[in-house]
Tab-separated table of C-alpha atoms in Angstrom:
chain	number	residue	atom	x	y	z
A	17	UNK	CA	56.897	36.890	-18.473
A	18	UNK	CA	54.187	35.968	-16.378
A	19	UNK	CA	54.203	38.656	-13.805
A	20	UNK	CA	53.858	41.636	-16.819
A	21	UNK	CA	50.236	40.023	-18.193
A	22	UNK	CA	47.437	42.183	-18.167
A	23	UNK	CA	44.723	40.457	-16.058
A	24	UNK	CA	41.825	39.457	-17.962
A	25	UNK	CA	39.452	41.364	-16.596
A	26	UNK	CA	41.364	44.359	-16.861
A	27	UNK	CA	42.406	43.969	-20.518
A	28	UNK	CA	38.059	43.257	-21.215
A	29	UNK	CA	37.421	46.911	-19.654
A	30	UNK	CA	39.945	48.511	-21.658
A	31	UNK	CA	38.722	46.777	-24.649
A	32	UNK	CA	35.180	47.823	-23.573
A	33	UNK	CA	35.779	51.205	-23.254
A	34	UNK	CA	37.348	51.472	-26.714
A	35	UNK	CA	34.026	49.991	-28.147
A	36	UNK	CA	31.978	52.527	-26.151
A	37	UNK	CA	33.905	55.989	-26.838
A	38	UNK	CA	34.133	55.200	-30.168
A	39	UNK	CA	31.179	53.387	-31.009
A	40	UNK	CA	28.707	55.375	-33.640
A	41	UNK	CA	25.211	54.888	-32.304
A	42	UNK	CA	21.631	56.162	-34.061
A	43	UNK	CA	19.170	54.991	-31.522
A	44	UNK	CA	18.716	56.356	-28.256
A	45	UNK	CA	17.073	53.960	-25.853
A	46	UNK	CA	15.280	56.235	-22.616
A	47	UNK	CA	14.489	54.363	-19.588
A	48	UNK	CA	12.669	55.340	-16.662
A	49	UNK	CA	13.994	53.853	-13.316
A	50	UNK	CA	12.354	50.649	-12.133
A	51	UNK	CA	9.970	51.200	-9.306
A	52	UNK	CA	11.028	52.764	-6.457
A	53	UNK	CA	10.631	52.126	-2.113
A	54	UNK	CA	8.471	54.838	-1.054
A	55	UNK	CA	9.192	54.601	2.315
A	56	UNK	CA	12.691	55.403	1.774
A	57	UNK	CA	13.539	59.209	2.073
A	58	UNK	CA	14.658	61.271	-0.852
A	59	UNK	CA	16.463	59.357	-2.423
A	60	UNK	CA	15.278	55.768	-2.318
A	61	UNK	CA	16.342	52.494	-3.443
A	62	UNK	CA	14.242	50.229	-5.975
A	63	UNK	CA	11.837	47.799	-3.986
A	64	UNK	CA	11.764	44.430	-4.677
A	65	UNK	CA	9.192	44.586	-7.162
A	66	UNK	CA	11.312	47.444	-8.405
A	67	UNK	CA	14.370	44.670	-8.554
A	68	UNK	CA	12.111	42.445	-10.309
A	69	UNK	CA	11.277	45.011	-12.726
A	70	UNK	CA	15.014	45.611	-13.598
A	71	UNK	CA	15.809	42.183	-14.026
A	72	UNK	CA	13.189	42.014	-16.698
A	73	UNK	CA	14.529	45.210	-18.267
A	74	UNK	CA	17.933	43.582	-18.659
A	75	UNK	CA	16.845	40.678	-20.032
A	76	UNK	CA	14.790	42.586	-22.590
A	77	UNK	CA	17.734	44.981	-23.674
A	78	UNK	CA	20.070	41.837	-24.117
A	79	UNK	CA	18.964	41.770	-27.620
A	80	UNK	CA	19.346	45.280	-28.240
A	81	UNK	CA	22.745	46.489	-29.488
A	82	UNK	CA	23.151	48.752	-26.629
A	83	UNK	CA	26.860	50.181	-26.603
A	84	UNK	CA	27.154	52.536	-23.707
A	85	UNK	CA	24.442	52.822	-20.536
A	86	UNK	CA	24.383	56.382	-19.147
A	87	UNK	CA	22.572	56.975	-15.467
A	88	UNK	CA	21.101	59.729	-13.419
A	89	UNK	CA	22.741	59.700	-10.152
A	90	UNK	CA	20.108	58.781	-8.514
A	91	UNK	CA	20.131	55.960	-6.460
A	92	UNK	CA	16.653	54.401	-7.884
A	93	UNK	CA	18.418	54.831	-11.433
A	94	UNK	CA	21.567	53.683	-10.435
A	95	UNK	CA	20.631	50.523	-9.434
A	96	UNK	CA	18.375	49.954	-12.574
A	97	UNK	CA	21.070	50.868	-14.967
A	98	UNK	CA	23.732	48.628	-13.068
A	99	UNK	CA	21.158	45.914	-13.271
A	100	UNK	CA	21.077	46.281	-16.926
A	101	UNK	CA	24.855	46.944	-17.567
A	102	UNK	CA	26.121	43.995	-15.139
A	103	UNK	CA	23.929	41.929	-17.858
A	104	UNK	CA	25.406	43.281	-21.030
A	105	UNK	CA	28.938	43.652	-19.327
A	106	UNK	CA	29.391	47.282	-19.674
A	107	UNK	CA	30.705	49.992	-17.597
A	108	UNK	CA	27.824	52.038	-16.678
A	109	UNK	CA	28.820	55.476	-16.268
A	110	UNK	CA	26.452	58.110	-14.206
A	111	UNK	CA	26.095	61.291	-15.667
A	112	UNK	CA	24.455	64.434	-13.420
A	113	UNK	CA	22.836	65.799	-16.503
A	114	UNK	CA	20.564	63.026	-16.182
A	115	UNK	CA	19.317	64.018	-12.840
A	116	UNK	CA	15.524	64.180	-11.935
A	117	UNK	CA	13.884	67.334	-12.785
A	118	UNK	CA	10.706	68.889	-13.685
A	119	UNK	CA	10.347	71.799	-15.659
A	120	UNK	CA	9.163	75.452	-14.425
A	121	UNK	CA	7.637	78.179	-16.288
A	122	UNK	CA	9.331	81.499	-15.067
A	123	UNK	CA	7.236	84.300	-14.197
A	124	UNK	CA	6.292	85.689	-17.841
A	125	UNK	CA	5.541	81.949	-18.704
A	126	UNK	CA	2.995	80.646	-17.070
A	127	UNK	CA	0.726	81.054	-19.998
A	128	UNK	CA	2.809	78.400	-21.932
A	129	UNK	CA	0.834	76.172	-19.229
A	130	UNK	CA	-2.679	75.158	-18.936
A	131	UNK	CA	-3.978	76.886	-15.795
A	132	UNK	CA	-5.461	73.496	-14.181
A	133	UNK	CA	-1.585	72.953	-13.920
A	134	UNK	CA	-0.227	75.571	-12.031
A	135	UNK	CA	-0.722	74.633	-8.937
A	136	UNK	CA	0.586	71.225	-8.953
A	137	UNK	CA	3.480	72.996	-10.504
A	138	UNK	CA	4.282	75.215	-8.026
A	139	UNK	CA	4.288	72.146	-5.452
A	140	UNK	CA	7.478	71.041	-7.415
A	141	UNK	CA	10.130	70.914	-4.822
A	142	UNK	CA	12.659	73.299	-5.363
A	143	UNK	CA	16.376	71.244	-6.063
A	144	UNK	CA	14.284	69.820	-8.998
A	145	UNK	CA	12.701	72.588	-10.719
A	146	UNK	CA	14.586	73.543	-13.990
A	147	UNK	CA	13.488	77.113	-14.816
A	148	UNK	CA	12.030	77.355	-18.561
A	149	UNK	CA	13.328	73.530	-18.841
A	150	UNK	CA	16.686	75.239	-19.560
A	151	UNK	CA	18.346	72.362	-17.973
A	152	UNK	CA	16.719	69.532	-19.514
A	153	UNK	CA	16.925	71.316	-23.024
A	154	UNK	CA	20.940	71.479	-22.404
A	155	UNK	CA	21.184	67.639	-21.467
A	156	UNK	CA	19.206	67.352	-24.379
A	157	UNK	CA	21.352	68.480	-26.307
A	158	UNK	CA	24.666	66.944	-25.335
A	159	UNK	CA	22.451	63.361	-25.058
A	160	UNK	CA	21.252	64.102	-28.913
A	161	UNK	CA	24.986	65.149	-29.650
A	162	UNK	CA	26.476	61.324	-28.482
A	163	UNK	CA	24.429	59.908	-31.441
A	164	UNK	CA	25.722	59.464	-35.181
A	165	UNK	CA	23.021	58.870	-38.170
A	166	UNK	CA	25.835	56.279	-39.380
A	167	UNK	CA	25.545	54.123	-37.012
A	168	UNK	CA	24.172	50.935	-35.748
A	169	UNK	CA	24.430	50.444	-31.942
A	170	UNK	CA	22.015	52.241	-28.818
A	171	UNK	CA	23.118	54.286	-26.428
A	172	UNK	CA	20.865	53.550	-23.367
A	173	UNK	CA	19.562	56.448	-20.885
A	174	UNK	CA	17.982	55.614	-17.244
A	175	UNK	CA	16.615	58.217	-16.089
A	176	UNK	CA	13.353	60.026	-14.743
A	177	UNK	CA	9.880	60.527	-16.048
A	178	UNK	CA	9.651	64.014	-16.799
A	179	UNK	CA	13.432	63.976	-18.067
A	180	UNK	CA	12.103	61.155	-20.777
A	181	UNK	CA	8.964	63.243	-21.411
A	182	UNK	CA	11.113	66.434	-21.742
A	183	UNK	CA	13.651	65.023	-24.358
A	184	UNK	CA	11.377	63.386	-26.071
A	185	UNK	CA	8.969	66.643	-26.709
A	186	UNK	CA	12.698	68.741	-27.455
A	187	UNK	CA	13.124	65.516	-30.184
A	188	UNK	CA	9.859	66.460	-31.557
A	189	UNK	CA	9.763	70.523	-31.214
A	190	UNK	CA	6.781	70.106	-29.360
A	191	UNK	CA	5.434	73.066	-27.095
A	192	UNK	CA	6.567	73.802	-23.327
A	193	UNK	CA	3.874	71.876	-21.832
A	194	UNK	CA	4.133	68.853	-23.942
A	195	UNK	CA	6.057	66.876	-21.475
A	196	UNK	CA	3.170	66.764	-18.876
A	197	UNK	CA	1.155	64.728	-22.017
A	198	UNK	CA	3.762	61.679	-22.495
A	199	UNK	CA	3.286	59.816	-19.429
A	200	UNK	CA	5.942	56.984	-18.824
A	201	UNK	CA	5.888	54.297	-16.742
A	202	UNK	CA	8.930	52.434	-14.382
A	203	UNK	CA	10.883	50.372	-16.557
A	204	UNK	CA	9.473	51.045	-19.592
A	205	UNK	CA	11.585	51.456	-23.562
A	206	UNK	CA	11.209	54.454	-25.427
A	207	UNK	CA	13.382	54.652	-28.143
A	208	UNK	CA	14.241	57.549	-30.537
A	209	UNK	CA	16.199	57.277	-34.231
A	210	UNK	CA	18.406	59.599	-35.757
A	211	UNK	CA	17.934	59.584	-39.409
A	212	UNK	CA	20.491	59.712	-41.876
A	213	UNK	CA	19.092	62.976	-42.943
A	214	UNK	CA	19.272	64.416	-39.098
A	215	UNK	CA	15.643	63.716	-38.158
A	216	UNK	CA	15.073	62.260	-35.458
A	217	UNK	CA	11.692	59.692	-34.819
A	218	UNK	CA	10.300	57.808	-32.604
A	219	UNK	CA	9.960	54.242	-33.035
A	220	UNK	CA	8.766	53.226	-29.661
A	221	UNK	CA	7.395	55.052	-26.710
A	222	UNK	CA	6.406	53.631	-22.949
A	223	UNK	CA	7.094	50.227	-23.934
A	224	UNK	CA	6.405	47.811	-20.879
A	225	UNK	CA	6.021	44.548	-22.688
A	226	UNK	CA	8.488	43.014	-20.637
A	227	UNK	CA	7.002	43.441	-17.522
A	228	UNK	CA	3.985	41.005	-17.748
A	229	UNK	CA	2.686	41.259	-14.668
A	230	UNK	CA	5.347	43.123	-12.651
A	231	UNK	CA	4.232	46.320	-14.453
């Protein structure tokens, strides 16, 4: 009967979400929000370059074989990743482990830092400092966790700069400070492969090639 058929749309997202909590997935695609209004509070929107930057972004991944599109919930991020899912028609899911934060030597610590740094550190406003980087190294984890050496498909991160810098020393068992050294700019790729044999490399880093001008 006509009145028991699953919609259409409804019957896609279920298929979708099969495909994405199933799918086995050995490259890790960080992104770094678009560019954000700076005239709007703490928790701004893109601005219309920022848009323009997006769109680009989505255009670019819609040759990648991105499975699943994970978000900080921050609005900036939000609205890049929705760009970019809305184009690949995927749910985009937001996950709080992605959330903007900057790492902060605890007392005995400061050492592990370069003393030029230190000050600008302790500006670091205090919902995002992550003692140690204990936060970041836990999202790390659970991020590195959703990816299978079997596979073939990406699992796409938007996030923040000093959460791509910070996973991307952790992939690399670089030292404390190393995150302050990998600069990354709005919109840009950096992608990451796990190996068959568990290593993990990366293949790409700050890539903005698809901005042209808009970078």
């Amino acid at each position: 009967m006509h009145g028991t058929e699953e919609p259409e749309g409804e019957r896609r997202t279920k298929e979708l979400g099969t495909l994405w909590k199933t799918a086995r997935m050995d490259r890790l695609l960080l992104v770094r929000h678009a560019q954000a209004d700076g005239h709007d509070g703490a928790d701004p929107a893109l601005s219309t370059t920022g848009e323009h930057q997006a769109a680009l972004l989505a255009e670019r991944l819609s040759a990648e074989p991105v499975l699943r599109v994970l978000s900080s919930p921050r609005r900036r991020a939000r609205q890049t990743a929705s760009t970019v899912s809305e184009r690949l028609g995927l749910p985009l899911e937001v996950a709080p482990v992605l959330d903007d934060r900057t790492p902060m030597p605890s007392a005995e610590r400061w050492s592990d830092y370069p003393a030029h740094r230190w000050q600008w550190l302790q500006e670091t406003p205090v919902e995002e400092q992550d003692e140690d980087g204990r936060v970041l190294r836990d999202a790390w984890t659970r991020i590195a966790g959703m990816l299978d050496g079997r596979g073939e498909g990406a699992l796409m991160v938007v996030t923040h700069a000093f959460v791509v810098g910070s996973f991307v020393a952790a992939a690399l068992s670089a030292p404390p400070a190393a995150w302050m050294l990998l600069p990354v700019g709005n919109a840009a790729v950096t992608e990451l492969q796990l190996r068959s044999n568990g290593e993990i490399a990366v293949t790409r880093f700050n890539d903005a090639a698809h901005l042209g001008a808009a970078a």
